[in-house]
Short mmCIF file of C-alpha atoms in Angstrom, two decimals:
data_model
loop_
_atom_site.label_atom_id
_atom_site.label_comp_id
_atom_site.label_asym_id
_atom_site.label_seq_id
_atom_site.Cartn_x
_atom_site.Cartn_y
_atom_site.Cartn_z
CA MET E 1 -30.21 -0.98 -51.36
CA ALA E 2 -28.84 -3.76 -49.13
CA LEU E 3 -26.70 -6.49 -50.64
CA VAL E 4 -27.55 -10.18 -50.34
CA GLN E 5 -25.02 -12.41 -48.56
CA LEU E 6 -24.08 -15.66 -50.30
CA ASP E 7 -22.89 -19.02 -49.02
CA LEU E 8 -19.80 -19.55 -51.18
CA PRO E 9 -16.27 -20.72 -50.36
CA ASP E 10 -13.54 -18.24 -49.53
CA PRO E 11 -11.44 -17.48 -52.65
CA THR E 12 -8.43 -19.21 -51.10
CA ALA E 13 -10.45 -22.44 -50.91
CA LEU E 14 -11.05 -22.27 -54.65
CA ARG E 15 -7.41 -21.98 -55.71
CA GLY E 16 -6.28 -25.61 -55.50
CA ARG E 17 -9.38 -26.82 -57.34
CA TRP E 18 -9.26 -24.17 -60.06
CA ALA E 19 -5.52 -24.73 -60.56
CA ALA E 20 -5.95 -28.52 -60.76
CA LEU E 21 -8.43 -28.20 -63.62
CA ALA E 22 -6.20 -25.61 -65.30
CA ALA E 23 -3.28 -28.05 -65.10
CA VAL E 24 -5.23 -30.80 -66.87
CA GLN E 25 -6.56 -28.43 -69.53
CA ALA E 26 -3.07 -27.03 -70.21
CA ALA E 27 -1.59 -30.54 -70.39
CA ALA E 28 -4.26 -31.37 -72.98
CA GLY E 29 -3.48 -28.25 -74.99
CA ASN E 30 -6.75 -26.57 -74.01
CA GLY E 31 -5.37 -24.00 -71.62
CA ASP E 32 -7.57 -21.23 -72.97
CA GLN E 33 -10.59 -22.80 -71.26
CA CYS E 34 -9.21 -22.69 -67.72
CA HIS E 35 -6.20 -20.67 -66.63
CA GLY E 36 -5.05 -18.12 -64.12
CA SER E 37 -2.50 -15.71 -62.76
CA SER E 38 -2.00 -14.33 -59.26
CA SER E 39 -4.78 -11.80 -59.87
CA LEU E 40 -7.25 -13.31 -62.38
CA TRP E 41 -8.66 -16.83 -62.73
CA HIS E 42 -10.69 -17.80 -65.79
CA TYR E 43 -13.03 -20.72 -66.49
CA ASP E 44 -14.87 -21.43 -69.75
CA ASP E 45 -17.08 -24.49 -70.25
CA GLY E 46 -16.36 -24.52 -73.99
CA HIS E 47 -19.99 -23.76 -74.87
CA GLY E 48 -20.18 -20.04 -74.21
CA SER E 49 -20.62 -20.02 -70.42
CA TRP E 50 -17.78 -18.63 -68.32
CA ALA E 51 -16.63 -17.15 -65.04
CA GLU E 52 -13.69 -15.05 -63.87
CA LEU E 53 -12.43 -14.36 -60.38
CA HIS E 54 -10.60 -11.03 -60.10
CA HIS E 55 -8.39 -10.66 -57.02
CA LEU E 56 -8.13 -7.14 -55.63
CA ASP E 57 -6.27 -5.62 -52.68
CA ALA E 58 -7.00 -6.24 -48.99
CA GLY E 59 -8.23 -9.79 -49.66
CA ARG E 60 -11.14 -8.61 -51.76
CA ALA E 61 -12.31 -10.30 -54.95
CA VAL E 62 -14.99 -10.07 -57.63
CA LEU E 63 -16.47 -13.18 -59.24
CA LEU E 64 -18.39 -12.52 -62.42
CA GLY E 65 -19.57 -14.35 -65.51
CA GLN E 66 -22.53 -15.67 -67.45
CA ASP E 67 -24.32 -18.88 -68.25
CA ARG E 68 -25.16 -18.69 -71.94
CA ASN E 69 -28.54 -20.36 -71.58
CA GLU E 70 -29.71 -19.59 -68.04
CA SER E 71 -28.56 -16.04 -67.20
CA ARG E 72 -31.73 -13.91 -67.31
CA THR E 73 -30.50 -10.73 -65.65
CA PHE E 74 -29.67 -8.91 -68.94
CA TYR E 75 -27.27 -6.43 -67.40
CA ALA E 76 -26.43 -3.18 -69.23
CA GLU E 77 -25.88 -3.77 -72.97
CA ALA E 78 -27.57 -7.17 -72.81
CA SER E 79 -30.89 -5.54 -72.04
CA ASP E 80 -30.85 -3.63 -75.34
CA PHE E 81 -29.37 -6.53 -77.32
CA PHE E 82 -32.01 -9.04 -76.20
CA GLU E 83 -34.78 -6.44 -75.79
CA GLU E 84 -35.44 -7.63 -72.25
CA PRO E 85 -35.81 -5.79 -68.93
CA GLY E 86 -32.41 -5.42 -67.32
CA THR E 87 -31.07 -6.04 -63.81
CA ASP E 88 -28.56 -3.70 -62.16
CA LEU E 89 -25.92 -6.15 -60.93
CA LEU E 90 -24.08 -3.32 -59.15
CA ALA E 91 -27.07 -1.90 -57.25
CA GLY E 92 -25.87 -1.07 -53.74
CA ALA E 93 -22.36 -2.41 -54.45
CA PRO E 94 -19.20 -0.61 -53.34
CA GLY E 95 -17.11 1.09 -56.01
CA TRP E 96 -14.37 -1.56 -56.03
CA TRP E 97 -16.73 -4.01 -57.79
CA GLU E 98 -16.84 -1.81 -60.88
CA PRO E 99 -13.31 -2.07 -62.43
CA PRO E 100 -13.56 -5.83 -63.19
CA VAL E 101 -17.06 -5.25 -64.57
CA ARG E 102 -15.78 -2.43 -66.76
CA ARG E 103 -12.97 -4.58 -68.12
CA VAL E 104 -15.36 -7.38 -69.07
CA ARG E 105 -17.78 -4.95 -70.70
CA GLU E 106 -14.91 -3.43 -72.70
CA ALA E 107 -14.23 -6.96 -73.99
CA GLN E 108 -17.84 -6.96 -75.24
CA LEU E 109 -18.96 -9.81 -73.02
CA PHE E 110 -22.41 -9.97 -71.47
CA LEU E 111 -22.65 -10.42 -67.71
CA GLY E 112 -25.15 -12.58 -65.86
CA PHE E 113 -23.77 -12.29 -62.31
CA VAL E 114 -21.37 -10.15 -60.30
CA TYR E 115 -20.45 -11.25 -56.77
CA GLY E 116 -18.11 -9.39 -54.44
CA PHE E 117 -15.96 -10.79 -51.62
CA ASP E 118 -15.04 -8.16 -49.02
CA GLY E 119 -12.51 -10.29 -47.18
CA GLY E 120 -15.11 -11.98 -45.02
CA ALA E 121 -18.23 -12.77 -47.06
CA TRP E 122 -19.56 -12.98 -50.61
CA LYS E 123 -22.42 -10.65 -51.55
CA ARG E 124 -24.47 -9.70 -54.60
CA ALA E 125 -27.08 -7.11 -55.52
CA ASP E 126 -30.66 -7.84 -54.47
CA TYR E 127 -32.67 -9.19 -57.42
CA ASP E 128 -35.08 -12.01 -58.24
CA ALA E 129 -34.03 -12.82 -61.83
CA GLU E 130 -32.08 -16.03 -62.49
CA ASP E 131 -28.45 -14.97 -62.95
CA GLY E 132 -27.10 -18.29 -64.24
CA PHE E 133 -24.48 -18.88 -61.56
CA THR E 134 -26.01 -22.13 -60.30
CA ALA E 135 -26.48 -23.45 -63.85
CA LEU E 136 -22.84 -22.67 -64.68
CA ARG E 137 -21.76 -25.22 -62.03
CA LEU E 138 -18.30 -23.77 -61.57
CA PRO E 139 -16.07 -26.82 -60.92
CA ALA E 140 -13.96 -25.07 -58.27
CA LEU E 141 -16.93 -24.71 -55.93
CA SER E 142 -16.39 -28.24 -54.58
CA VAL E 143 -13.84 -31.04 -54.65
CA ALA E 144 -16.43 -33.39 -56.15
CA TRP E 145 -17.19 -31.00 -58.99
CA THR E 146 -13.50 -30.50 -59.64
CA ARG E 147 -12.99 -34.25 -59.88
CA GLU E 148 -15.84 -34.42 -62.39
CA GLY E 149 -14.35 -31.54 -64.35
CA VAL E 150 -10.94 -33.19 -64.53
CA VAL E 151 -12.39 -36.49 -65.77
CA ALA E 152 -14.63 -34.69 -68.29
CA ALA E 153 -11.67 -32.69 -69.63
CA ILE E 154 -9.67 -35.88 -70.14
CA ARG E 155 -12.53 -37.66 -71.89
CA ARG E 156 -13.24 -34.71 -74.20
CA THR E 157 -9.66 -34.76 -75.46
CA ALA E 158 -8.61 -38.39 -75.15
CA GLY E 159 -11.98 -40.04 -75.83
CA ALA E 160 -14.62 -41.74 -73.73
CA GLU E 161 -12.58 -44.95 -73.56
CA SER E 162 -9.55 -43.22 -72.02
CA ARG E 163 -8.25 -44.38 -68.64
CA GLU E 164 -9.93 -42.53 -65.80
CA PRO E 165 -7.48 -41.15 -63.22
CA SER E 166 -7.71 -42.44 -59.68
CA THR E 167 -9.55 -40.35 -57.12
CA ASP E 168 -6.40 -40.23 -55.01
CA SER E 169 -4.32 -38.78 -57.84
CA VAL E 170 -6.89 -36.08 -58.58
CA ASP E 171 -7.27 -35.26 -54.89
CA ALA E 172 -3.49 -34.92 -54.62
CA LEU E 173 -3.57 -32.49 -57.53
CA ILE E 174 -6.18 -30.40 -55.70
CA ALA E 175 -4.49 -30.64 -52.30
CA ALA E 176 -1.24 -29.24 -53.71
CA ASP E 177 -3.03 -25.87 -53.79
CA ALA E 178 -1.46 -24.91 -57.15
CA ALA E 179 2.10 -25.80 -56.10
CA LEU E 180 2.32 -28.65 -58.63
CA ASP E 181 5.17 -30.44 -60.32
CA ALA E 182 5.06 -32.41 -63.56
CA ALA E 183 4.97 -35.76 -61.75
CA ALA E 184 1.69 -34.89 -60.00
CA VAL E 185 0.12 -33.88 -63.30
CA ALA E 186 1.46 -36.96 -65.10
CA ALA E 187 -0.20 -39.17 -62.48
CA VAL E 188 -3.57 -37.83 -63.63
CA VAL E 189 -3.39 -37.20 -67.38
CA PRO E 190 -2.90 -39.73 -70.21
CA ALA E 191 0.63 -40.62 -71.33
CA GLY E 192 2.01 -38.21 -73.87
CA TRP E 193 0.24 -35.15 -72.55
CA ASP E 194 2.36 -32.14 -71.60
CA ALA E 195 2.67 -32.53 -67.83
CA ASP E 196 5.26 -29.73 -67.64
CA ALA E 197 2.82 -27.28 -69.23
CA GLY E 198 0.14 -28.45 -66.81
CA ALA E 199 2.33 -27.88 -63.77
CA ALA E 200 3.34 -24.43 -65.02
CA ALA E 201 -0.30 -23.48 -65.58
CA ALA E 202 -1.15 -24.45 -62.00
CA ARG E 203 1.81 -22.60 -60.47
CA ALA E 204 0.69 -19.42 -62.26
CA PHE E 205 -2.12 -19.22 -59.68
CA LEU E 206 0.34 -18.79 -56.80
CA PRO E 207 0.98 -15.39 -55.19
CA GLY E 208 4.26 -13.85 -56.23
CA ARG E 209 4.35 -15.54 -59.63
CA PRO E 210 4.99 -13.26 -62.60
CA ASP E 211 1.64 -11.56 -63.05
CA GLU E 212 0.77 -11.79 -66.71
CA LEU E 213 -2.99 -11.42 -66.73
CA THR E 214 -4.88 -14.18 -68.44
CA ARG E 215 -6.08 -13.59 -71.97
CA ALA E 216 -9.64 -12.28 -72.02
CA HIS E 217 -12.18 -13.63 -74.47
CA THR E 218 -13.20 -11.03 -76.97
CA SER E 219 -16.17 -12.60 -78.73
CA ARG E 220 -19.70 -11.72 -77.65
CA ARG E 221 -21.41 -14.65 -75.94
#
């Protein structure tokens, strides 16, 4: 079965955005919701929807996750649990997609989507069911969405009346492409937040950093 090609950014284009949000979440003390290492990036919206990007060799990557409300693919165990027809998210996929999927399944998480990047293009299995990826609205997919995610993270922790960071300061955080220092983080987050922790969280995304894989969620979504 032929795979379906997707119009998504190259993984390298996602790094600065993902790391910027991770920096703000870590500075706020909420680093479990968005964090990364040189081989695994994690995002959690705080309401049971999540995504992970697993970096493999030769520039390949697997992006997988679930939207708690909108994923209707019911892959593997989810089909039995929800008593719904399932979708084979690995139909026609090369074997290198399977290890990240296996690791997530071992953590007892349900999967709504599995996308593979072969070094040149993103692809997925051919199916018609809604997989939840669009509904998840992964912040790293665009600069605008990352800006929104940063502001939302600040408001959730500091309150709706908190000072909103300038667009320039957030864009500088993104443009640093994970190579952040505490001053760049402090320019975005409220006074008193841990800018050093934020900068460290962002730098963990860089190649060559000590590769301690991010903590996987273990509760069933």
